[in-house]
Amino acid sequence: MPDDGGRASSAEDRATPHGAALAPLRGMGTAISMKTTRACGFGRSPGLARVLLVWCGVAADTDRPRMRPRIAESEIPRLDDGRVGPRGRRGRILPHCALVVMMAAAITACTSDPASPPTPMPETSGWLWRHPLPTGDYLTRSQMVNNRVGYAVGYAGRVLRTIDGGESWMICDNAEQALIWDLGFTDERTGTAVGRDGTIIRTMDGGVRWSSVDSRTEETLACVEFVDSDFGAAIGDAGTILQSYDGGRSWQKMESGTTAILEWVAYTDRFHGVVVGGDGTILLTEDGGQSWTTQYANTTEHLFGVGFRDSLVGYAVGSGGVILGTGDGGRTWRGVNSGTTSTLYTVAFHDDSSGAIGGGEGTVLWTINGGVDWERREGPTFNAVLSIDFLDELTAIVTAGGIAETTDAGSTWREVTYCGRAILNDITFSGPALGYSVGTHGIILRSTDGGRSWRYAESGVGEDLTAVSSAGDDLVMIVGLGGVVLRSTDEGLNWTRLDCGTSANLNGVAVVGESTAVVVGEGGVVRRTEDAGQTWEALDSPMRIGFNDVAFATPDTGIVTAEAGITYHTSDGGQTWTQAWLQTTDAIVAIVMVDAQVGTAISTLGGVARTVDSGASWQWQIAPEWPPSGGPLDVAFADRNHGVIVEFDGSVLITSDGGDNWKEVDTGVVHPLFGVFMDSDKECTVVGARLSVLQAPELEMHALN
C-alpha cells in the first residue's frame, strides 16, 4: 500500500486558543496549494495559497460563531458552523455553501444487544460509504468501556462501536450531525457524548438510539467524564462546567470562576477533580464541583489534557510540549521534561507504572515508571493523537483521526480504521465495473465491481496525482504534478510512466477513443497523443496561462478552462484554439462535455455556466458572486439534463433540467469532496478527503424526480 501520510515539513505547530487550522494543507499535498494560487489568480505562491485556503475555508463567515481549534494547526480540518475548513479538488478552493437540503445520510443501525455486532449499512440508504471502511469521517475520541466493548466519536456526529476489544469497529446510528468531541460511558449500554454548540446526546441501549439532552448552554463542550453511574461532568468554552447527578439525564451549570477555554476534566473520586484549559488554566475542586479554585500552573501554555494514575499523582499536558506533574491531587504543579515541543493533547495511565501521552503529528510518549521519565515512540499516524485507552500495560487503543492499536507499548501500531491525511482528487469509470480514483502521494484506487469496493494499485510514483480519464477499458491515463503521465492498457493492473515532454504540473487529462488523449497544465501546457502516449505533440498556448481542466467530446472537439474566466475551444483536435471569455475574472476550474455541443463549467466563486455551441459562447446558470454562496469543485453529467456538482463542505448539487435549477443535498459527510462521476444510469460516485469514496445508487429516485 502506498504511503498516505506525508509529514509536515515545517516545525511542530504550537496550539493557540483562537488560531486558524492549516490541517489539510500539508496532508493534501502540493497539488492543492499550486492550483489554489493559480485558480485565484495569484501566480504560483504556495505560501499565499495556504493563507487563502484558511481565509476562504475558516475565516470568511465572520458573522457566525467560530469554533476554536482544539487541535494544533497542522492536525485536522477545522469546522466552522459545522463545515470543513481548507479544501480543494486538484487545488480548487471555495467558501462555504449557505444552504443545505437534507437528502439521505448513510445510516447503520446497531443492534440492541452490545454483544452482537451492528447490522451493516443497508443498501437502500441514500449515500453509502465505499472507502475507507467503516468510515472516513475524522474521529476525535474513543473510550473502551471494558476489554471488549468500546465507542468512538467524531465529525458529523459519527459514532462507532467495537465488541471485540477494538479489533473491528462498526457504525452506530446517530441523528445528531454536530461535531462530537468526547464521550463518557458508565457501562456497555449507557453513555453520553458532547460536542459543538452545547450538544449533548445520550444512549441507554449501546448506541441503538441516541436522544438529545438539554445542556443549558450553547458553548462548545470539549470533554465529559463520569465518576460512577450517576455523577458526571462536562466542560467547554467560556469557562463552562456542567455537572449531572442522574447519569446524564439532566445537567446543571456550575460556577467555574473563569472564562477560559476549558479542555479536559478528570475526577479521581466524587469530590476531587481537576480541569485544565487555555492560558495555563488549572481548576481544582475538593467538594464535588460545588466550588473551583485556580491553581498556579507556572505556564501560560494552552493545556489540553489531564490524567491521574492514582488519587494524588497526575499530569497535565499542553502546547509547546509542556508536561506538569502533581503529587498532591492537583494543589501544586511542577514542570516535567517531555523531550518534545510538540503540542500534547491527552494523557492516560493503566496503573501506577504504565502510562502514555498523545500529541501533535502523531507524537506518543510512553512511561514505565509512573511518569518520572517519558520516552518518545513512533506514533501510528501523522495526525494528532487525541485519546488513549489502555487494555493492559502493553496494549492501548488511540484515536488519531482514526483508530490504531498497539500491543507492545507503542513500539508498533496497527491501523484499525483509516488514520491518514491523503485525499482523492478525481474519479472515472471505464465501464459498468471498472473504476479508478487518484490522489496524493501517487495513490491509485481501483474498483472492479462498479465502485462497491476499492483496492490500491501500484502507481510507481510518489507525486500527487490530479486527474484520471478513460474512454474504455483499453486505455486509461492519469496525470499529476511534475509532468507525471501514467498509462494502463490492462484495466489498471499495471501502470507505465510516460514522457510527454514537460515537467509542468498537469491538472487535466481527456482520453478520447482507443489511442487519443490530451493533457493540460500550468504555463499553458497542452500535449496531445494519437498513439496512446508513445509520442506527444506540443500544442502549448503562447499566452502561458495556467490550464485547470480539459474535456473532449470527440477527437476534434474540446474545451480547456483557465484563469480569469477564460476558456479555449477547438474543433481540429487542438491544432488551433479560440478564446471565449465568460465575463468574469473568476477562474474556471472544471469542465464536462456531454456531447460535441453541450458542456458545463464551474468557477471558484460558485458560478455554473453552460455552452450549447462547443464552447464558442457561454450562459451563466448560476453567476459567480462575492462573497460566494457555494463551493463547487468538480462537475459531471450523465446526459444533457442530469448532472452533479460536488462541494468542499461535503454536499452535492444536483440538476435534472440541464442546470437551470440545482438542488443541494447532503451526503452525510462534512469534509471536502473533490471529484465526481455520474454514469448513464445516474448512479453517482464522489471522492474526497481522507480517501473517501461515497456512492448514491438511488440518487435519481431520492432527489432528481
XYZ file of C-alpha atoms in Angstrom:
705
model
C 0.000 0.000 0.000
C 1.403 3.391 -0.894
C 2.348 5.887 1.765
C -0.616 8.116 2.512
C 0.978 10.247 5.139
C 3.393 12.989 4.334
C 4.957 14.523 7.442
C 4.721 18.267 7.612
C 7.925 19.910 6.527
C 7.634 22.765 8.997
C 8.278 22.591 12.710
C 5.622 21.266 15.035
C 2.742 23.700 15.400
C 2.003 25.189 18.756
C -1.666 25.229 19.695
C -3.051 28.685 20.363
C -6.576 29.269 21.592
C -8.006 31.033 18.581
C -5.658 30.300 15.678
C -6.847 29.006 12.313
C -6.118 25.397 11.420
C -3.978 24.584 8.427
C -4.614 20.884 8.905
C -5.297 19.513 5.483
C -2.832 21.727 3.641
C 0.122 19.543 4.404
C -1.910 16.378 4.100
C -3.454 17.367 0.770
C -0.125 17.936 -0.892
C 1.374 20.468 -3.249
C -1.311 19.931 -5.879
C -3.748 21.834 -3.752
C -1.629 24.858 -2.962
C -0.324 25.225 -6.513
C -3.719 25.035 -8.102
C -5.278 27.233 -5.483
C -2.953 30.099 -6.274
C -3.482 29.637 -9.971
C -7.257 29.482 -9.676
C -7.317 32.595 -7.516
C -5.038 34.467 -9.872
C -2.072 34.913 -7.538
C 0.567 33.154 -9.608
C 2.353 30.187 -8.122
C 2.839 31.002 -4.454
C 2.092 28.020 -2.195
C 2.576 30.187 0.892
C -0.113 32.614 -0.197
C -2.280 29.678 -1.188
C -2.207 28.364 2.362
C -3.342 31.752 3.641
C -6.134 31.851 1.054
C -7.262 28.344 1.921
C -7.584 29.185 5.588
C -9.285 32.510 4.882
C -11.807 31.079 2.448
C -12.429 27.952 4.456
C -12.485 29.197 8.002
C -12.431 32.926 8.452
C -14.833 34.103 5.763
C -18.004 33.648 7.796
C -17.192 36.259 10.403
C -20.834 36.646 11.384
C -21.024 33.057 12.501
C -19.718 31.744 15.809
C -16.237 30.389 15.230
C -15.218 27.066 16.686
C -11.777 27.486 18.164
C -9.147 24.929 17.282
C -8.911 22.252 19.900
C -6.201 20.659 17.815
C -2.912 22.203 16.747
C -2.905 23.987 13.424
C -1.384 21.169 11.403
C -3.640 18.432 12.652
C -7.206 18.255 11.381
C -9.649 20.152 9.210
C -11.276 22.944 11.188
C -15.023 23.204 11.374
C -16.878 26.493 11.172
C -20.617 26.249 11.767
C -20.389 22.533 11.103
C -18.406 22.783 7.872
C -14.898 21.780 6.969
C -12.153 24.343 6.502
C -9.439 24.308 3.820
C -10.251 22.319 0.755
C -9.662 21.862 -2.946
C -10.067 19.454 -5.809
C -6.772 19.431 -7.630
C -6.159 22.663 -5.780
C -9.544 24.309 -6.098
C -10.845 26.140 -3.067
C -14.127 27.826 -2.426
C -16.014 29.160 0.587
C -18.918 27.562 2.404
C -22.301 26.777 0.905
C -25.102 28.677 2.604
C -27.909 26.179 2.019
C -28.126 22.527 2.900
C -31.116 20.373 1.915
C -31.086 17.030 3.653
C -31.443 14.077 1.304
C -30.272 10.906 2.952
C -27.357 10.326 5.297
C -25.789 6.898 5.214
C -27.055 5.265 8.385
C -26.174 1.986 10.005
C -28.278 0.638 12.816
C -26.809 -1.020 15.883
C -28.490 -3.985 17.476
C -29.837 -3.636 20.974
C -27.510 -6.289 22.340
C -23.957 -4.939 22.787
C -22.672 -8.483 22.445
C -23.911 -8.726 18.871
C -22.484 -6.626 16.020
C -24.340 -3.702 14.481
C -26.071 -4.549 11.229
C -24.260 -3.492 8.047
C -25.241 -0.275 6.304
C -28.408 -1.013 4.338
C -28.141 -0.793 0.547
C -31.358 1.235 0.453
C -29.840 4.307 2.134
C -29.068 7.379 0.035
C -25.271 7.664 0.315
C -23.083 4.674 1.065
C -19.535 4.596 2.378
C -17.410 2.616 -0.061
C -13.916 3.543 1.143
C -12.362 3.570 3.669
C -14.474 1.286 5.811
C -16.255 1.609 8.124
C -15.928 5.386 7.672
C -13.604 8.150 6.545
C -15.024 10.678 8.989
C -12.437 12.184 11.312
C -12.635 10.576 14.757
C -11.832 12.670 17.811
C -12.086 10.450 20.893
C -12.699 6.862 21.913
C -13.414 5.056 25.155
C -13.051 1.377 25.947
C -15.755 0.593 28.486
C -14.018 -2.688 29.201
C -11.647 -5.007 27.350
C -14.394 -5.956 24.937
C -16.787 -3.046 24.313
C -15.827 0.458 23.287
C -17.098 3.503 21.413
C -15.598 6.273 19.288
C -17.000 9.627 18.139
C -16.076 12.348 15.689
C -17.103 14.595 12.835
C -20.672 14.733 11.533
C -21.883 13.140 14.756
C -20.231 9.878 13.796
C -20.415 7.133 16.435
C -18.587 3.786 16.126
C -18.684 0.724 18.363
C -16.474 -2.288 18.930
C -17.445 -5.510 20.666
C -14.162 -7.359 20.121
C -11.691 -5.277 22.074
C -11.035 -2.815 19.272
C -10.191 -5.341 16.587
C -13.031 -4.051 14.408
C -15.497 -1.163 14.503
C -18.921 -0.570 13.035
C -21.115 2.497 12.607
C -23.903 3.200 15.074
C -26.948 5.329 14.371
C -26.984 8.954 15.493
C -29.331 11.571 14.094
C -27.331 14.471 15.579
C -24.817 15.597 12.930
C -22.933 18.151 15.027
C -19.243 17.627 15.666
C -18.883 15.328 18.678
C -15.719 15.892 20.700
C -15.900 13.406 23.543
C -17.903 10.618 25.121
C -18.342 9.035 28.538
C -19.879 5.608 29.115
C -20.758 4.263 32.522
C -21.379 0.718 31.284
C -21.679 -1.165 27.992
C -25.049 0.344 27.197
C -25.264 3.764 28.844
C -23.260 6.707 27.607
C -23.176 10.425 26.913
C -21.417 12.339 24.140
C -20.752 16.073 23.945
C -19.706 18.488 21.247
C -20.254 21.636 19.309
C -22.734 24.352 20.368
C -23.551 22.657 23.651
C -24.538 19.374 22.039
C -25.218 16.550 24.483
C -26.613 13.224 23.303
C -27.278 10.126 25.376
C -27.858 6.436 24.736
C -29.169 3.731 27.038
C -29.067 0.802 24.623
C -25.497 0.591 23.424
C -25.856 3.145 20.653
C -29.025 1.861 19.014
C -30.812 5.110 19.776
C -29.498 8.492 20.855
C -31.547 11.302 22.356
C -30.653 14.963 22.729
C -30.291 16.342 26.236
C -30.701 19.980 27.230
C -27.227 21.212 28.131
C -28.384 24.689 29.171
C -25.522 26.162 27.135
C -24.601 26.926 23.558
C -20.883 26.788 24.265
C -18.890 24.020 22.654
C -18.303 21.162 25.095
C -14.890 19.555 24.834
C -14.864 16.782 27.416
C -17.200 14.652 29.511
C -16.383 12.215 32.300
C -18.459 10.061 34.642
C -17.144 9.026 38.025
C -19.928 6.479 38.514
C -23.330 5.663 37.059
C -24.806 8.918 38.376
C -22.165 11.610 38.764
C -20.517 13.194 35.735
C -19.065 16.463 34.500
C -18.760 18.164 31.104
C -16.588 21.207 30.373
C -16.004 23.542 27.471
C -15.679 27.070 26.141
C -16.042 30.283 28.186
C -15.300 28.508 31.464
C -18.315 26.226 31.099
C -18.630 23.455 33.676
C -21.739 21.272 33.745
C -22.482 18.502 36.210
C -25.009 15.673 36.212
C -26.252 13.728 39.207
C -28.583 11.369 37.343
C -26.339 9.648 34.839
C -26.522 12.362 32.207
C -30.308 12.755 32.010
C -30.047 16.360 33.177
C -27.244 18.871 33.699
C -26.587 21.826 35.981
C -24.289 24.718 35.170
C -21.655 25.312 37.839
C -19.712 28.475 38.629
C -16.139 27.991 37.432
C -14.753 31.423 38.225
C -13.118 31.706 34.809
C -13.968 32.480 31.215
C -11.046 30.495 29.870
C -11.438 27.770 27.277
C -11.609 24.512 29.209
C -10.342 21.342 27.561
C -10.314 18.350 29.911
C -11.815 17.255 33.209
C -10.539 14.419 35.398
C -12.125 13.309 38.671
C -10.343 10.898 40.997
C -13.496 10.404 43.069
C -16.848 12.142 43.596
C -15.223 15.026 45.437
C -11.824 15.631 43.864
C -11.422 16.810 40.303
C -9.163 18.891 38.061
C -9.983 20.878 34.935
C -7.371 22.294 32.537
C -7.600 24.765 29.674
C -6.305 27.835 27.911
C -3.505 30.107 29.174
C -2.302 27.512 31.654
C -5.656 27.318 33.448
C -5.886 24.666 36.152
C -9.001 24.464 38.320
C -9.344 22.245 41.383
C -12.447 21.111 43.269
C -12.500 19.218 46.525
C -16.237 19.401 47.103
C -17.635 17.614 44.074
C -17.651 20.630 41.800
C -19.607 22.962 44.064
C -16.626 25.327 44.038
C -13.477 25.608 41.959
C -10.185 27.286 42.775
C -7.499 28.342 40.337
C -4.146 26.658 40.873
C -0.763 28.124 39.974
C 0.499 26.360 36.844
C 3.728 28.274 36.228
C 2.924 28.295 32.490
C 0.765 30.187 30.053
C 0.748 27.342 27.538
C -2.636 26.021 26.462
C -3.331 22.883 28.490
C -5.304 20.254 26.585
C -5.293 17.157 28.769
C -5.025 15.937 32.338
C -4.960 12.445 33.832
C -4.241 10.776 37.169
C -2.538 7.486 37.896
C -3.954 7.482 41.449
C -5.713 9.886 43.796
C -2.631 12.081 44.219
C -0.296 11.748 41.244
C -1.369 13.225 37.960
C -0.114 15.036 34.868
C -1.367 17.878 32.701
C -0.158 18.325 29.113
C -0.387 21.066 26.543
C 1.143 23.170 23.810
C 4.901 23.533 23.446
C 5.409 20.016 24.786
C 4.582 21.122 28.313
C 4.045 18.470 30.991
C 3.096 19.452 34.515
C 3.052 16.959 37.365
C 1.261 16.963 40.705
C 1.781 14.728 43.734
C -0.899 16.190 45.962
C -4.080 15.744 43.959
C -3.719 18.925 41.934
C -2.924 21.537 44.587
C 0.592 22.170 43.319
C 2.239 21.528 39.947
C 5.791 21.331 38.663
C 7.308 21.043 35.216
C 8.376 17.662 33.834
C 10.743 17.225 30.902
C 8.884 15.917 27.863
C 11.741 15.967 25.373
C 9.494 17.460 22.700
C 7.993 20.768 21.627
C 5.010 19.063 20.016
C 1.594 20.024 21.304
C 0.410 17.335 23.716
C -3.310 16.577 23.929
C -4.019 13.624 26.158
C -2.512 11.585 28.993
C -3.663 8.225 30.356
C -2.419 5.583 32.795
C -3.043 1.862 33.042
C -1.591 1.534 36.554
C 0.984 3.201 38.788
C 3.727 2.484 36.276
C 2.415 2.344 32.710
C 1.157 5.489 31.026
C 1.145 7.310 27.706
C 0.759 10.795 26.282
C -0.581 11.610 22.815
C 0.196 14.735 20.844
C 0.552 16.540 17.558
C 1.988 14.977 14.392
C 1.437 11.517 15.832
C 3.509 12.121 18.964
C 3.376 9.306 21.514
C 5.302 9.426 24.794
C 5.454 6.318 26.995
C 6.357 5.868 30.648
C 7.056 2.718 32.623
C 7.881 4.461 35.895
C 4.703 6.370 36.588
C 5.612 9.492 34.668
C 9.040 10.215 36.098
C 10.500 9.684 32.616
C 8.835 9.794 29.221
C 10.213 8.047 26.141
C 9.110 9.043 22.653
C 7.706 6.256 20.489
C 6.942 6.256 16.790
C 3.272 7.140 16.533
C 0.660 5.375 14.430
C -0.070 8.360 12.188
C 0.867 11.928 11.373
C -2.418 13.168 12.814
C -2.804 14.351 16.379
C -3.270 11.582 18.929
C -6.350 12.784 20.807
C -7.192 9.972 23.206
C -5.572 6.857 24.671
C -7.263 3.859 26.272
C -5.281 1.073 27.951
C -6.442 -2.531 27.830
C -3.356 -3.760 29.686
C 0.141 -2.441 30.367
C 1.234 -3.160 26.790
C -1.998 -2.761 24.841
C -3.602 0.577 24.091
C -6.095 1.974 21.616
C -5.609 5.531 20.403
C -7.787 7.913 18.433
C -5.945 9.989 15.844
C -8.417 10.840 13.109
C -8.948 7.097 13.021
C -8.304 4.269 15.466
C -4.986 2.478 15.940
C -3.807 -0.181 18.369
C -0.509 -1.192 19.918
C 0.159 -4.449 21.726
C 3.815 -3.765 22.558
C 3.782 -0.488 24.484
C 3.843 1.711 21.415
C 6.729 0.073 19.584
C 4.485 -0.893 16.687
C 0.962 0.054 15.659
C -1.890 -1.464 13.702
C -4.229 0.898 11.876
C -7.753 -0.302 12.646
C -9.665 2.468 10.882
C -8.179 4.995 8.492
C -5.787 7.388 10.261
C -4.136 9.133 7.311
C -4.398 12.512 5.606
C -4.381 11.557 1.940
C -7.048 12.784 -0.453
C -8.596 11.524 -3.652
C -8.659 14.190 -6.356
C -10.548 12.606 -9.230
C -12.537 9.561 -10.311
C -13.644 7.901 -13.531
C -15.206 4.656 -14.704
C -14.263 2.943 -17.944
C -17.381 0.792 -17.902
C -20.045 -0.584 -15.571
C -17.490 -2.414 -13.430
C -14.056 -0.810 -13.704
C -13.395 2.403 -11.805
C -10.290 4.418 -10.973
C -9.609 7.150 -8.425
C -6.358 9.050 -7.959
C -4.926 11.208 -5.212
C -1.990 12.495 -3.269
C 1.309 10.630 -2.898
C 0.783 8.608 -6.064
C -2.314 6.854 -4.745
C -4.448 4.908 -7.209
C -7.597 3.088 -6.124
C -9.191 0.553 -8.448
C -12.660 -0.983 -8.386
C -13.842 -3.989 -10.356
C -17.419 -4.070 -9.063
C -18.844 -0.720 -10.072
C -17.383 1.151 -7.118
C -18.731 -1.101 -4.372
C -15.232 -1.931 -3.179
C -11.797 -0.441 -3.839
C -8.230 -1.712 -3.735
C -4.880 0.015 -4.029
C -2.982 -0.247 -7.299
C 0.757 0.323 -7.529
C 1.435 3.570 -9.380
C 5.215 3.527 -9.175
C 5.307 7.268 -8.409
C 5.117 9.408 -5.289
C 3.915 12.623 -6.867
C 0.390 13.856 -6.278
C -1.970 12.636 -8.991
C -4.547 15.190 -10.087
C -6.792 13.712 -12.792
C -7.765 10.449 -14.484
C -9.631 9.723 -17.714
C -10.604 6.746 -19.844
C -12.683 6.026 -22.921
C -12.980 2.306 -22.345
C -11.000 -0.488 -20.765
C -8.186 -0.365 -23.333
C -6.694 2.990 -22.350
C -6.673 4.788 -19.001
C -4.461 7.829 -18.357
C -3.541 9.688 -15.182
C -1.710 12.999 -14.791
C -0.101 14.701 -11.830
C 2.498 17.079 -10.535
C 5.910 17.355 -12.152
C 4.676 16.314 -15.575
C 3.628 12.855 -14.422
C 1.645 10.894 -17.010
C 0.678 7.278 -16.304
C -0.934 4.839 -18.735
C -2.611 1.485 -18.313
C -3.751 -0.781 -21.118
C -4.657 -3.787 -18.963
C -7.625 -2.469 -16.957
C -5.461 -0.737 -14.376
C -3.444 -3.750 -13.269
C -0.163 -2.171 -14.359
C 0.861 1.424 -14.950
C 3.603 2.816 -17.166
C 5.085 6.274 -16.751
C 5.189 8.269 -19.990
C 7.234 11.279 -21.039
C 5.043 13.961 -22.586
C 7.919 16.422 -22.810
C 7.163 18.666 -19.824
C 7.840 18.827 -16.119
C 5.000 21.266 -15.531
C 2.255 20.364 -13.091
C -0.541 18.737 -15.065
C -4.110 19.348 -13.988
C -6.349 17.712 -16.579
C -6.492 14.803 -18.979
C -9.065 13.734 -21.561
C -8.891 10.334 -23.256
C -10.865 10.203 -26.499
C -11.031 6.891 -28.289
C -8.632 3.983 -28.180
C -5.388 5.930 -28.588
C -6.026 9.689 -28.428
C -5.544 11.804 -25.301
C -4.936 15.444 -24.396
C -3.275 16.669 -21.185
C -3.141 20.256 -19.896
C -1.357 22.037 -17.094
C 0.474 25.031 -15.789
C 2.205 27.515 -18.051
C -0.182 26.919 -20.916
C 0.923 23.317 -21.433
C -1.205 21.326 -23.878
C 0.049 17.968 -25.158
C -1.742 15.541 -27.482
C -1.059 11.925 -28.351
C -2.677 9.765 -31.003
C -0.712 6.607 -30.273
C -1.648 6.010 -26.630
C 1.231 8.071 -25.296
C 4.134 6.744 -27.325
C 4.646 10.194 -28.843
C 3.275 13.597 -27.950
C 2.654 16.789 -29.906
C 3.121 20.110 -28.112
C 0.155 22.410 -28.638
C 1.076 24.828 -25.876
C -0.615 28.184 -25.537
C 1.609 31.183 -26.330
C -0.163 33.030 -23.503
C 1.457 30.726 -20.929
C -1.768 30.833 -18.983
C -2.398 28.062 -16.476
C -4.921 25.481 -17.637
C -7.126 23.916 -14.985
C -9.127 21.235 -16.787
C -9.852 19.757 -20.219
C -12.765 17.919 -21.822
C -13.103 16.426 -25.310
C -16.387 15.124 -26.726
C -14.782 13.854 -29.935
C -11.152 13.587 -31.029
C -11.561 17.004 -32.664
C -13.929 18.925 -30.362
C -12.691 20.027 -26.960
C -12.536 22.768 -24.341
C -9.885 23.776 -21.804
C -10.513 26.022 -18.803
C -8.178 28.633 -17.371
C -7.844 31.605 -15.077
C -9.727 34.897 -15.216
C -12.920 33.482 -16.703
C -11.168 32.214 -19.819
C -11.880 29.059 -21.807
C -10.449 27.893 -25.128
C -12.255 25.662 -27.607
C -11.016 23.715 -30.587
C -12.654 21.893 -33.493
C -9.475 20.474 -35.019
C -8.056 18.406 -32.203
C -6.125 21.273 -30.639
C -4.203 22.490 -33.669
C -5.951 25.839 -33.227
C -7.724 27.280 -30.232
C -10.271 30.085 -29.942
C -10.660 32.019 -26.724
C -14.004 32.647 -25.048
C -14.340 34.925 -22.044
C -17.131 34.308 -19.561
C -17.325 37.960 -18.478
C -15.713 37.293 -15.098
C -12.271 37.383 -13.535
C -13.102 34.191 -11.664
C -11.060 31.093 -12.508
C -12.886 28.345 -14.403
C -11.795 25.224 -12.586
C -13.690 22.276 -14.072
C -15.414 21.370 -17.333
C -17.529 18.483 -18.611
C -18.795 17.949 -22.155
C -21.961 15.920 -22.586
C -21.607 15.824 -26.373
C -19.939 17.829 -29.120
C -22.146 20.858 -28.480
C -23.147 20.895 -24.811
C -20.871 21.422 -21.845
C -20.905 22.765 -18.290
C -18.136 24.655 -16.482
C -17.817 25.742 -12.852
C -15.849 28.547 -11.227
C -14.180 29.225 -7.905
C -16.834 31.740 -6.869
C -19.688 29.298 -7.230
C -20.520 30.047 -10.857
C -22.061 27.450 -13.174
C -22.008 28.157 -16.932
C -23.364 26.197 -19.902
C -22.438 26.130 -23.570
C -24.564 24.713 -26.393
C -22.169 25.600 -29.206
C -18.987 23.697 -28.313
C -17.632 26.467 -26.102
C -17.980 29.387 -28.511
C -20.362 31.127 -26.108
C -21.481 30.605 -22.533
C -24.505 31.417 -20.400
C -24.294 31.673 -16.628
C -26.876 29.472 -14.927
C -25.515 30.451 -11.523
C -23.499 33.655 -11.678
C -20.244 33.949 -9.707
C -20.745 36.110 -6.652
C -18.757 37.641 -3.834
C -18.952 36.566 -1.159
C -19.578 33.185 -2.762
C -22.707 31.212 -1.973
C -21.199 27.875 -2.857
C -18.001 25.961 -3.353
C -18.070 23.724 -6.435
C -15.004 21.599 -7.018
C -16.000 19.197 -9.807
C -18.916 18.575 -12.167
C -20.292 15.543 -14.022
C -23.297 14.911 -16.253
C -24.983 11.644 -17.184
C -26.776 13.247 -20.149
C -27.869 16.727 -21.189
C -30.264 17.023 -18.264
C -28.910 15.149 -15.256
C -25.789 16.485 -13.555
C -23.956 16.668 -10.255
C -21.569 19.165 -8.701
C -19.527 18.317 -5.593
C -18.639 20.930 -2.996
C -15.988 21.298 -0.367
C -18.403 21.086 2.552
C -19.344 17.527 1.620
C -22.614 18.370 -0.120
C -23.547 17.986 -3.752
C -25.728 19.975 -6.119
C -27.953 18.027 -8.492
C -29.952 19.054 -11.536
C -32.468 17.291 -13.742
C -33.082 20.125 -16.212
C -29.642 20.743 -17.648
C -28.548 23.087 -14.892
C -31.334 25.659 -14.964
C -32.192 24.626 -11.420
C -29.985 22.966 -8.813
C -30.893 21.273 -5.559
C -28.366 20.902 -2.763
C -28.287 17.546 -0.991
C -26.335 16.282 1.986
C -24.027 13.303 1.663
C -23.705 12.893 5.423
C -20.063 13.993 5.497
C -18.531 17.346 6.399
C -15.171 17.095 4.704
C -14.322 18.195 1.140
C -15.390 16.218 -1.895
C -13.048 16.806 -4.830
C -14.187 14.556 -7.663
C -17.427 13.147 -9.059
C -18.542 10.654 -11.695
C -22.116 10.067 -12.867
C -22.918 7.152 -15.139
C -25.708 6.773 -17.680
C -27.942 5.217 -15.028
C -27.392 8.359 -12.926
C -25.533 6.471 -10.246
C -23.210 8.970 -8.596
C -19.796 8.293 -7.074
C -17.863 11.013 -5.260
C -14.346 11.104 -3.813
C -12.538 13.429 -1.462
C -10.556 13.986 1.705
C -9.283 11.063 3.778
C -9.515 8.778 0.731
C -13.298 8.915 0.947
C -15.438 7.246 -1.697
C -19.221 7.557 -1.373
C -21.870 6.311 -3.729
C -25.555 7.037 -4.274
C -27.033 4.148 -6.268
C -30.519 5.633 -5.998
C -29.699 9.312 -6.380
C -32.314 9.905 -9.078
C -35.079 8.183 -7.134
C -34.296 10.181 -3.996
C -33.808 13.625 -5.407
C -33.925 14.118 -9.161
C -37.519 13.168 -9.895
